[in-house]
């Protein structure tokens, strides 16, 4: 018999909205109601690493190499390398003023040039070399830095300005006293490096939880006990704070030592393709005038070395920095003064108050470990940073533990 067409006063409901029989509803009331897993899940891990950038990924890599299988990496973004680790100039530089950081840079560059046999990604390093330029008193200081690097086994040479201009033609009208050539510097595939660390950690048993914001770090009786994210709670014995620009905020959540950290914004610019650019050029860094460039996509990648303090996050670009770059090119790289910019972006580099890394146990909260303040050296030094962190976490002695310890800020 055909169903009657419902009228305005009818109590007919569409099928999906019909009420269940009363007997079914009574039985249903007696059942236990389970909340959604995403709202209440509790998991456990011996080690929780906050941040899947170079600091966290390299630490996980070394913990895995040292036999650790139980660790969870918490990353706020949907993929790794969204912020500083994926927005840098990808230049591995070994001649730097700080002797401790220089040693870490040398170790990191050596690793990238000689990857282990089980490395899971294609080659990551293009050994193009680097030219560091300087003038006046800065040139003498750069020579001392080069001598220090040479003592540590880095292949460096001091060149005249004329020789540097022969190597990189666009320097023809630039003014500088001399250059330091480092043949073992180069350009890195940052995503392959980061991905390699994470893949080897995952093979050992590490879990990476993406899309998780850390809401709370619970401390009981002076020791870390649990990390609460936007999707679950993770009981932990050790919490490793490797959250990049957010490390200060994570420290506050745990009630840890207030380490002075500042995220500073820096812009990068890429030109349109330029016929006169030689892709085999090294990266060139004018130390005296804070300007660097390297070949990129048929043109040049350039940076005016701007530094503006920002809150953690995806930094907006500032149009005035493009003007700063144009001014520096006109004054210090005049042969490139007519280049057109195709693309630009900004990233954050996080610095401690004294410019050195912060790696070590927190002096206030037991089980809370810092890997922070890598200040623009994170990619180059990541292998060494992760190794130092992992050894200290597992109770081993290690060089530079004192130089990078957060205890210096007590």
C-alpha positions as a LaTeX table, in Angstrom:
\begin{tabular}{lrrr}
\hline
Residue & $x$ (\AA) & $y$ (\AA) & $z$ (\AA) \\
\hline
Unk1 & 0.00 & 0.00 & 0.00 \\
Unk2 & 1.61 & 3.35 & $-0.97$ \\
Unk3 & 2.68 & 5.62 & 1.89 \\
Unk4 & 0.50 & 8.68 & 2.39 \\
Unk5 & 2.08 & 12.00 & 1.63 \\
Unk6 & 2.69 & 13.75 & 4.99 \\
Unk7 & 0.72 & 16.88 & 5.68 \\
Unk8 & 1.85 & 19.92 & 7.61 \\
Unk9 & 0.36 & 18.54 & 10.86 \\
Unk10 & 1.71 & 15.04 & 10.37 \\
Unk11 & 4.20 & 13.54 & 12.85 \\
Unk12 & 5.97 & 11.61 & 10.10 \\
Unk13 & 9.75 & 11.74 & 10.23 \\
Unk14 & 12.30 & 10.79 & 7.61 \\
Unk15 & 13.81 & 7.36 & 8.27 \\
Unk16 & 17.15 & 8.57 & 9.65 \\
Unk17 & 15.40 & 10.63 & 12.31 \\
Unk18 & 12.91 & 8.04 & 13.63 \\
Unk19 & 13.17 & 7.40 & 17.34 \\
Unk20 & 14.31 & 3.98 & 18.50 \\
Unk21 & 11.86 & 1.80 & 20.47 \\
Unk22 & 11.63 & 2.61 & 24.18 \\
Unk23 & 13.00 & $-0.82$ & 25.15 \\
Unk24 & 16.16 & $-0.21$ & 23.06 \\
Unk25 & 16.67 & 3.21 & 24.61 \\
Unk26 & 16.46 & 1.79 & 28.13 \\
Unk27 & 19.04 & $-0.87$ & 27.32 \\
Unk28 & 21.30 & 1.77 & 25.78 \\
Unk29 & 21.29 & 3.89 & 28.96 \\
Unk30 & 22.95 & 1.06 & 30.84 \\
Unk31 & 25.94 & 0.91 & 28.52 \\
Unk32 & 29.24 & 2.57 & 29.31 \\
Unk33 & 29.90 & 5.67 & 27.23 \\
Unk34 & 33.45 & 5.85 & 25.82 \\
Unk35 & 34.84 & 9.31 & 25.01 \\
Unk36 & 36.64 & 9.80 & 21.73 \\
Unk37 & 40.21 & 8.53 & 21.71 \\
Unk38 & 41.54 & 11.85 & 20.44 \\
Unk39 & 40.12 & 13.55 & 23.55 \\
Unk40 & 41.31 & 11.09 & 26.16 \\
Unk41 & 44.05 & 8.81 & 24.82 \\
Unk42 & 46.89 & 8.17 & 27.24 \\
Unk43 & 50.13 & 6.66 & 25.99 \\
Unk44 & 53.51 & 6.14 & 27.61 \\
Unk45 & 57.06 & 6.61 & 26.38 \\
Unk46 & 60.39 & 6.76 & 28.12 \\
Unk47 & 61.43 & 9.77 & 26.04 \\
Unk48 & 59.23 & 12.50 & 24.59 \\
Unk49 & 60.89 & 14.91 & 22.15 \\
Unk50 & 59.01 & 18.14 & 21.50 \\
Unk51 & 59.80 & 19.33 & 17.98 \\
Unk52 & 60.66 & 17.46 & 14.77 \\
Unk53 & 63.06 & 20.06 & 13.39 \\
Unk54 & 66.81 & 19.54 & 13.20 \\
Unk55 & 67.34 & 19.71 & 16.98 \\
Unk56 & 64.70 & 17.12 & 17.79 \\
Unk57 & 65.21 & 14.89 & 14.75 \\
Unk58 & 68.99 & 14.67 & 15.19 \\
Unk59 & 68.60 & 13.91 & 18.90 \\
Unk60 & 66.14 & 11.13 & 18.05 \\
Unk61 & 68.56 & 9.81 & 15.41 \\
Unk62 & 71.41 & 9.53 & 17.90 \\
Unk63 & 69.23 & 8.04 & 20.64 \\
Unk64 & 68.19 & 5.41 & 18.11 \\
Unk65 & 71.81 & 4.73 & 17.17 \\
Unk66 & 72.59 & 4.29 & 20.88 \\
Unk67 & 69.89 & 1.66 & 21.29 \\
Unk68 & 66.85 & 3.64 & 22.44 \\
Unk69 & 63.63 & 2.28 & 20.97 \\
Unk70 & 60.94 & 3.86 & 23.12 \\
Unk71 & 60.50 & 7.51 & 22.15 \\
Unk72 & 57.76 & 9.76 & 20.85 \\
Unk73 & 58.37 & 12.92 & 18.82 \\
Unk74 & 55.62 & 15.53 & 19.08 \\
Unk75 & 55.37 & 17.99 & 16.17 \\
Unk76 & 52.81 & 20.78 & 16.01 \\
Unk77 & 52.72 & 20.93 & 12.20 \\
Unk78 & 51.40 & 18.31 & 9.76 \\
Unk79 & 54.93 & 17.68 & 8.42 \\
Unk80 & 58.46 & 18.24 & 9.70 \\
Unk81 & 60.57 & 21.23 & 8.71 \\
Unk82 & 57.84 & 23.84 & 8.33 \\
Unk83 & 59.63 & 26.54 & 10.31 \\
Unk84 & 63.36 & 27.31 & 10.80 \\
Unk85 & 64.59 & 23.87 & 9.72 \\
Unk86 & 62.91 & 24.20 & 6.33 \\
Unk87 & 63.21 & 27.94 & 5.69 \\
Unk88 & 66.97 & 28.53 & 5.82 \\
Unk89 & 69.59 & 29.10 & 3.12 \\
Unk90 & 70.88 & 25.48 & 3.31 \\
Unk91 & 74.54 & 26.59 & 3.53 \\
Unk92 & 76.99 & 24.53 & 5.59 \\
Unk93 & 79.66 & 26.89 & 6.94 \\
Unk94 & 82.54 & 25.71 & 9.13 \\
Unk95 & 84.57 & 28.90 & 9.69 \\
Unk96 & 82.76 & 30.63 & 12.55 \\
Unk97 & 84.15 & 32.68 & 15.46 \\
Unk98 & 82.98 & 30.60 & 18.43 \\
Unk99 & 85.40 & 27.67 & 18.92 \\
Unk100 & 82.79 & 25.33 & 20.40 \\
Unk101 & 80.26 & 25.99 & 17.62 \\
Unk102 & 83.06 & 25.75 & 15.03 \\
Unk103 & 83.95 & 22.27 & 16.28 \\
Unk104 & 80.30 & 21.22 & 16.05 \\
Unk105 & 80.06 & 22.65 & 12.52 \\
Unk106 & 83.12 & 20.71 & 11.39 \\
Unk107 & 81.69 & 17.47 & 12.81 \\
Unk108 & 78.35 & 18.11 & 11.13 \\
Unk109 & 79.85 & 18.92 & 7.74 \\
Unk110 & 82.07 & 15.83 & 7.90 \\
Unk111 & 79.00 & 13.67 & 8.52 \\
Unk112 & 77.07 & 15.17 & 5.61 \\
Unk113 & 79.98 & 14.56 & 3.24 \\
Unk114 & 80.33 & 10.94 & 4.42 \\
Unk115 & 76.87 & 9.54 & 5.10 \\
Unk116 & 76.56 & 6.08 & 6.68 \\
Unk117 & 75.80 & 3.12 & 4.41 \\
Unk118 & 72.25 & 2.76 & 5.72 \\
Unk119 & 71.30 & 6.40 & 5.14 \\
Unk120 & 67.78 & 6.25 & 3.66 \\
Unk121 & 67.74 & 9.29 & 1.36 \\
Unk122 & 69.74 & 10.30 & $-1.75$ \\
Unk123 & 73.01 & 12.29 & $-1.36$ \\
Unk124 & 72.35 & 15.50 & 0.53 \\
Unk125 & 75.54 & 17.54 & 0.11 \\
Unk126 & 76.85 & 19.61 & $-2.82$ \\
Unk127 & 80.45 & 20.45 & $-2.00$ \\
Unk128 & 80.75 & 23.81 & $-3.76$ \\
Unk129 & 82.92 & 25.48 & $-1.13$ \\
Unk130 & 82.55 & 28.93 & 0.38 \\
Unk131 & 84.16 & 32.35 & 0.15 \\
Unk132 & 84.04 & 34.57 & 3.22 \\
Unk133 & 84.96 & 38.20 & 2.50 \\
Unk134 & 86.03 & 40.92 & 4.89 \\
Unk135 & 87.81 & 44.26 & 5.22 \\
Unk136 & 89.85 & 46.23 & 7.74 \\
Unk137 & 89.97 & 44.90 & 11.30 \\
Unk138 & 87.30 & 42.38 & 10.35 \\
Unk139 & 89.68 & 40.81 & 7.84 \\
Unk140 & 92.30 & 40.19 & 10.52 \\
Unk141 & 89.68 & 38.59 & 12.75 \\
Unk142 & 88.46 & 36.40 & 9.89 \\
Unk143 & 92.03 & 35.24 & 9.27 \\
Unk144 & 92.27 & 34.20 & 12.94 \\
Unk145 & 89.00 & 32.29 & 12.64 \\
Unk146 & 90.37 & 30.54 & 9.55 \\
Unk147 & 93.57 & 29.61 & 11.37 \\
Unk148 & 91.53 & 28.15 & 14.22 \\
Unk149 & 89.49 & 26.12 & 11.73 \\
Unk150 & 92.68 & 24.91 & 10.05 \\
Unk151 & 94.03 & 23.72 & 13.40 \\
Unk152 & 90.87 & 21.62 & 13.76 \\
Unk153 & 91.42 & 19.99 & 10.38 \\
Unk154 & 89.22 & 22.16 & 8.16 \\
Unk155 & 90.66 & 22.81 & 4.69 \\
Unk156 & 90.92 & 26.59 & 4.38 \\
Unk157 & 93.02 & 29.07 & 2.40 \\
Unk158 & 93.38 & 32.83 & 2.63 \\
Unk159 & 92.95 & 34.43 & $-0.79$ \\
Unk160 & 93.62 & 37.88 & $-2.16$ \\
Unk161 & 90.65 & 39.90 & $-3.32$ \\
Unk162 & 91.85 & 39.46 & $-6.90$ \\
Unk163 & 91.83 & 35.66 & $-6.66$ \\
Unk164 & 88.33 & 35.68 & $-5.16$ \\
Unk165 & 87.09 & 37.87 & $-8.02$ \\
Unk166 & 88.54 & 35.43 & $-10.54$ \\
Unk167 & 86.60 & 32.60 & $-8.88$ \\
Unk168 & 83.28 & 34.51 & $-8.69$ \\
Unk169 & 82.97 & 37.05 & $-11.50$ \\
Unk170 & 80.11 & 39.04 & $-9.98$ \\
Unk171 & 82.55 & 40.24 & $-7.28$ \\
Unk172 & 84.50 & 42.21 & $-9.91$ \\
Unk173 & 83.56 & 45.68 & $-8.60$ \\
Unk174 & 83.14 & 44.70 & $-4.94$ \\
Unk175 & 85.56 & 46.15 & $-2.39$ \\
Unk176 & 87.11 & 43.90 & 0.27 \\
Unk177 & 90.59 & 43.17 & 1.59 \\
Unk178 & 90.65 & 39.41 & 1.24 \\
Unk179 & 88.71 & 36.16 & 1.31 \\
Unk180 & 88.81 & 32.85 & 3.14 \\
Unk181 & 88.20 & 29.87 & 0.88 \\
Unk182 & 86.82 & 26.70 & 2.50 \\
Unk183 & 86.65 & 23.89 & $-0.05$ \\
Unk184 & 84.64 & 21.50 & 2.15 \\
Unk185 & 81.69 & 23.82 & 2.75 \\
Unk186 & 78.63 & 23.48 & 0.58 \\
Unk187 & 74.89 & 23.44 & 0.06 \\
Unk188 & 72.61 & 20.88 & 1.70 \\
Unk189 & 69.31 & 19.26 & 0.75 \\
Unk190 & 67.72 & 20.22 & 4.05 \\
Unk191 & 64.60 & 18.10 & 3.64 \\
Unk192 & 66.61 & 14.99 & 2.78 \\
Unk193 & 68.82 & 15.53 & 5.83 \\
Unk194 & 65.87 & 16.06 & 8.15 \\
Unk195 & 63.96 & 13.16 & 6.63 \\
Unk196 & 66.96 & 10.86 & 7.01 \\
Unk197 & 67.23 & 11.55 & 10.73 \\
Unk198 & 63.53 & 10.87 & 11.25 \\
Unk199 & 63.44 & 7.71 & 9.11 \\
Unk200 & 66.31 & 6.07 & 10.97 \\
Unk201 & 64.73 & 6.99 & 14.31 \\
Unk202 & 61.42 & 5.53 & 13.11 \\
Unk203 & 63.10 & 2.29 & 12.01 \\
Unk204 & 64.41 & 1.94 & 15.57 \\
Unk205 & 60.92 & 2.38 & 16.99 \\
Unk206 & 60.34 & 6.11 & 17.37 \\
Unk207 & 56.82 & 7.43 & 16.75 \\
Unk208 & 56.25 & 10.87 & 15.26 \\
Unk209 & 52.93 & 12.46 & 16.21 \\
Unk210 & 52.15 & 15.30 & 13.80 \\
Unk211 & 49.57 & 18.03 & 14.26 \\
Unk212 & 49.96 & 18.13 & 18.04 \\
Unk213 & 50.25 & 21.31 & 20.05 \\
Unk214 & 51.73 & 20.90 & 23.52 \\
Unk215 & 49.21 & 22.24 & 26.03 \\
Unk216 & 50.83 & 21.25 & 29.31 \\
Unk217 & 53.98 & 19.68 & 30.75 \\
Unk218 & 52.99 & 18.12 & 34.05 \\
Unk219 & 55.61 & 18.02 & 36.79 \\
Unk220 & 55.18 & 15.90 & 39.94 \\
Unk221 & 57.53 & 16.21 & 42.91 \\
Unk222 & 59.99 & 18.21 & 40.84 \\
Unk223 & 60.17 & 15.72 & 37.95 \\
Unk224 & 58.47 & 15.67 & 34.56 \\
Unk225 & 55.63 & 13.17 & 34.45 \\
Unk226 & 53.43 & 13.84 & 31.45 \\
Unk227 & 53.11 & 15.87 & 28.26 \\
Unk228 & 49.56 & 16.82 & 27.34 \\
Unk229 & 48.95 & 17.60 & 23.69 \\
Unk230 & 45.90 & 18.73 & 21.79 \\
Unk231 & 45.08 & 15.06 & 21.08 \\
Unk232 & 46.48 & 12.86 & 23.86 \\
Unk233 & 48.47 & 12.67 & 27.07 \\
Unk234 & 51.91 & 11.07 & 27.04 \\
Unk235 & 53.41 & 9.80 & 30.27 \\
Unk236 & 57.17 & 10.30 & 30.09 \\
Unk237 & 60.34 & 9.85 & 32.09 \\
Unk238 & 62.31 & 12.41 & 30.06 \\
Unk239 & 61.03 & 15.41 & 28.10 \\
Unk240 & 63.42 & 16.85 & 25.49 \\
Unk241 & 62.63 & 20.45 & 24.63 \\
Unk242 & 63.66 & 20.89 & 20.98 \\
Unk243 & 60.80 & 23.15 & 19.89 \\
Unk244 & 62.83 & 25.81 & 18.07 \\
Unk245 & 61.32 & 29.26 & 18.53 \\
Unk246 & 58.85 & 27.74 & 21.01 \\
Unk247 & 61.48 & 26.32 & 23.40 \\
Unk248 & 61.09 & 29.23 & 25.80 \\
Unk249 & 57.32 & 28.74 & 25.93 \\
Unk250 & 57.69 & 24.99 & 26.52 \\
Unk251 & 60.15 & 25.70 & 29.32 \\
Unk252 & 57.58 & 27.94 & 31.00 \\
Unk253 & 54.92 & 25.22 & 30.75 \\
Unk254 & 57.24 & 22.94 & 32.72 \\
Unk255 & 58.25 & 25.59 & 35.25 \\
Unk256 & 61.85 & 25.14 & 34.11 \\
Unk257 & 64.69 & 27.64 & 34.28 \\
Unk258 & 63.87 & 30.81 & 32.37 \\
Unk259 & 66.52 & 30.57 & 29.67 \\
Unk260 & 66.90 & 33.88 & 27.77 \\
Unk261 & 65.99 & 33.00 & 24.17 \\
Unk262 & 65.07 & 35.35 & 21.32 \\
Unk263 & 63.57 & 34.34 & 17.95 \\
Unk264 & 64.97 & 36.68 & 15.27 \\
Unk265 & 63.51 & 37.00 & 11.78 \\
Unk266 & 65.67 & 36.88 & 8.67 \\
Unk267 & 64.63 & 37.26 & 5.02 \\
Unk268 & 65.81 & 35.36 & 1.95 \\
Unk269 & 65.33 & 36.47 & $-1.65$ \\
Unk270 & 65.61 & 34.56 & $-4.94$ \\
Unk271 & 66.16 & 36.34 & $-8.25$ \\
Unk272 & 64.84 & 35.46 & $-11.66$ \\
Unk273 & 67.21 & 33.25 & $-13.73$ \\
Unk274 & 70.39 & 35.14 & $-14.69$ \\
Unk275 & 72.52 & 34.12 & $-17.66$ \\
Unk276 & 75.75 & 35.27 & $-16.04$ \\
Unk277 & 75.37 & 33.13 & $-12.88$ \\
Unk278 & 77.66 & 30.10 & $-12.79$ \\
Unk279 & 75.91 & 27.29 & $-10.86$ \\
Unk280 & 79.29 & 25.98 & $-9.67$ \\
Unk281 & 80.03 & 29.15 & $-7.68$ \\
Unk282 & 80.50 & 28.70 & $-3.94$ \\
Unk283 & 78.33 & 30.57 & $-1.53$ \\
Unk284 & 79.78 & 34.01 & $-0.82$ \\
Unk285 & 79.41 & 35.79 & 2.52 \\
Unk286 & 80.57 & 39.38 & 2.97 \\
Unk287 & 81.17 & 39.36 & 6.73 \\
Unk288 & 81.95 & 43.08 & 6.98 \\
Unk289 & 78.72 & 44.17 & 5.28 \\
Unk290 & 76.34 & 41.38 & 6.33 \\
Unk291 & 75.39 & 40.18 & 2.87 \\
Unk292 & 75.52 & 36.70 & 1.38 \\
Unk293 & 74.49 & 34.96 & $-1.82$ \\
Unk294 & 74.73 & 31.66 & $-3.66$ \\
Unk295 & 73.47 & 30.18 & $-6.94$ \\
Unk296 & 69.85 & 29.01 & $-6.81$ \\
Unk297 & 67.49 & 27.86 & $-9.58$ \\
Unk298 & 69.48 & 29.59 & $-12.33$ \\
Unk299 & 69.66 & 32.87 & $-10.42$ \\
Unk300 & 70.88 & 33.94 & $-7.00$ \\
Unk301 & 69.63 & 33.45 & $-3.47$ \\
Unk302 & 70.50 & 36.58 & $-1.47$ \\
Unk303 & 70.23 & 37.67 & 2.15 \\
Unk304 & 70.86 & 41.10 & 3.75 \\
Unk305 & 71.32 & 39.44 & 7.18 \\
Unk306 & 68.46 & 41.36 & 8.79 \\
Unk307 & 67.56 & 40.57 & 12.40 \\
Unk308 & 64.26 & 41.58 & 13.99 \\
Unk309 & 62.89 & 40.05 & 17.17 \\
Unk310 & 59.57 & 38.27 & 16.62 \\
Unk311 & 57.10 & 36.10 & 18.49 \\
Unk312 & 57.21 & 32.38 & 17.64 \\
Unk313 & 55.23 & 31.52 & 14.52 \\
Unk314 & 55.32 & 31.95 & 10.76 \\
Unk315 & 56.92 & 35.40 & 10.43 \\
Unk316 & 55.43 & 37.89 & 7.99 \\
Unk317 & 57.70 & 39.42 & 5.38 \\
Unk318 & 58.64 & 43.09 & 5.60 \\
Unk319 & 58.86 & 45.07 & 2.35 \\
Unk320 & 61.47 & 47.42 & 3.84 \\
Unk321 & 63.96 & 44.53 & 3.99 \\
Unk322 & 63.83 & 44.30 & 0.19 \\
Unk323 & 64.92 & 47.94 & 0.15 \\
Unk324 & 67.75 & 47.10 & 2.57 \\
Unk325 & 68.88 & 44.31 & 0.25 \\
Unk326 & 68.77 & 46.58 & $-2.81$ \\
Unk327 & 70.87 & 49.18 & $-1.01$ \\
Unk328 & 73.48 & 46.62 & 0.06 \\
Unk329 & 73.72 & 45.19 & $-3.45$ \\
Unk330 & 74.25 & 48.66 & $-4.95$ \\
Unk331 & 77.01 & 49.44 & $-2.46$ \\
Unk332 & 78.78 & 46.11 & $-1.99$ \\
Unk333 & 77.88 & 43.99 & $-5.04$ \\
Unk334 & 77.38 & 46.57 & $-7.80$ \\
Unk335 & 77.63 & 44.08 & $-10.69$ \\
Unk336 & 74.33 & 42.58 & $-9.49$ \\
Unk337 & 72.52 & 45.85 & $-8.83$ \\
Unk338 & 69.96 & 45.34 & $-11.61$ \\
Unk339 & 68.70 & 41.89 & $-10.59$ \\
Unk340 & 64.95 & 41.30 & $-10.34$ \\
Unk341 & 63.53 & 39.42 & $-7.35$ \\
Unk342 & 61.19 & 36.51 & $-8.10$ \\
Unk343 & 60.46 & 35.19 & $-4.62$ \\
Unk344 & 61.10 & 35.94 & $-0.95$ \\
Unk345 & 60.30 & 34.52 & 2.47 \\
Unk346 & 61.29 & 34.88 & 6.09 \\
Unk347 & 62.25 & 32.44 & 8.83 \\
Unk348 & 63.15 & 32.56 & 12.50 \\
Unk349 & 66.51 & 31.79 & 14.11 \\
Unk350 & 66.52 & 31.45 & 17.89 \\
Unk351 & 69.45 & 32.79 & 19.92 \\
Unk352 & 70.41 & 32.53 & 23.57 \\
Unk353 & 71.61 & 35.64 & 25.40 \\
Unk354 & 75.29 & 34.79 & 24.83 \\
Unk355 & 74.83 & 33.32 & 21.34 \\
Unk356 & 75.82 & 29.79 & 22.34 \\
Unk357 & 73.64 & 26.70 & 22.11 \\
Unk358 & 71.60 & 25.54 & 25.10 \\
Unk359 & 72.04 & 21.78 & 25.48 \\
Unk360 & 71.65 & 19.98 & 28.78 \\
Unk361 & 69.54 & 19.11 & 31.80 \\
Unk362 & 67.40 & 21.80 & 33.34 \\
Unk363 & 68.64 & 22.76 & 36.84 \\
Unk364 & 65.11 & 23.17 & 38.26 \\
Unk365 & 63.00 & 20.33 & 36.80 \\
Unk366 & 64.35 & 16.78 & 36.79 \\
Unk367 & 63.97 & 14.91 & 33.54 \\
Unk368 & 63.62 & 18.10 & 31.47 \\
Unk369 & 66.33 & 18.47 & 28.81 \\
Unk370 & 67.08 & 21.48 & 26.59 \\
Unk371 & 68.19 & 21.42 & 22.93 \\
Unk372 & 67.70 & 25.05 & 21.99 \\
Unk373 & 69.18 & 28.32 & 20.74 \\
Unk374 & 70.97 & 26.94 & 17.69 \\
Unk375 & 70.97 & 30.45 & 16.21 \\
Unk376 & 71.23 & 29.80 & 12.48 \\
Unk377 & 73.73 & 26.93 & 12.85 \\
Unk378 & 71.10 & 24.23 & 13.35 \\
Unk379 & 71.38 & 22.48 & 10.01 \\
Unk380 & 75.19 & 22.44 & 9.84 \\
Unk381 & 75.69 & 21.38 & 13.45 \\
Unk382 & 72.63 & 19.13 & 13.75 \\
Unk383 & 74.57 & 15.87 & 13.68 \\
Unk384 & 76.94 & 17.04 & 16.41 \\
Unk385 & 74.16 & 18.68 & 18.44 \\
Unk386 & 72.06 & 15.51 & 18.38 \\
Unk387 & 75.06 & 13.41 & 19.36 \\
Unk388 & 75.95 & 15.64 & 22.30 \\
Unk389 & 72.33 & 15.72 & 23.48 \\
Unk390 & 71.86 & 11.95 & 23.23 \\
Unk391 & 75.06 & 11.17 & 25.11 \\
Unk392 & 74.18 & 13.57 & 27.93 \\
Unk393 & 70.64 & 12.19 & 28.14 \\
Unk394 & 72.03 & 8.66 & 28.52 \\
Unk395 & 74.46 & 9.77 & 31.21 \\
Unk396 & 77.67 & 9.80 & 29.21 \\
Unk397 & 80.43 & 12.39 & 29.48 \\
Unk398 & 80.87 & 14.64 & 26.47 \\
Unk399 & 82.98 & 17.59 & 25.41 \\
Unk400 & 81.31 & 20.98 & 25.28 \\
Unk401 & 78.75 & 19.89 & 27.88 \\
Unk402 & 79.81 & 22.79 & 30.11 \\
Unk403 & 79.96 & 25.38 & 27.30 \\
Unk404 & 76.36 & 24.70 & 26.24 \\
Unk405 & 74.82 & 23.87 & 29.62 \\
Unk406 & 71.67 & 25.79 & 30.65 \\
Unk407 & 73.20 & 26.03 & 34.14 \\
Unk408 & 75.18 & 29.05 & 32.95 \\
Unk409 & 71.96 & 31.09 & 33.12 \\
Unk410 & 71.36 & 30.47 & 36.83 \\
\hline
\end{tabular}
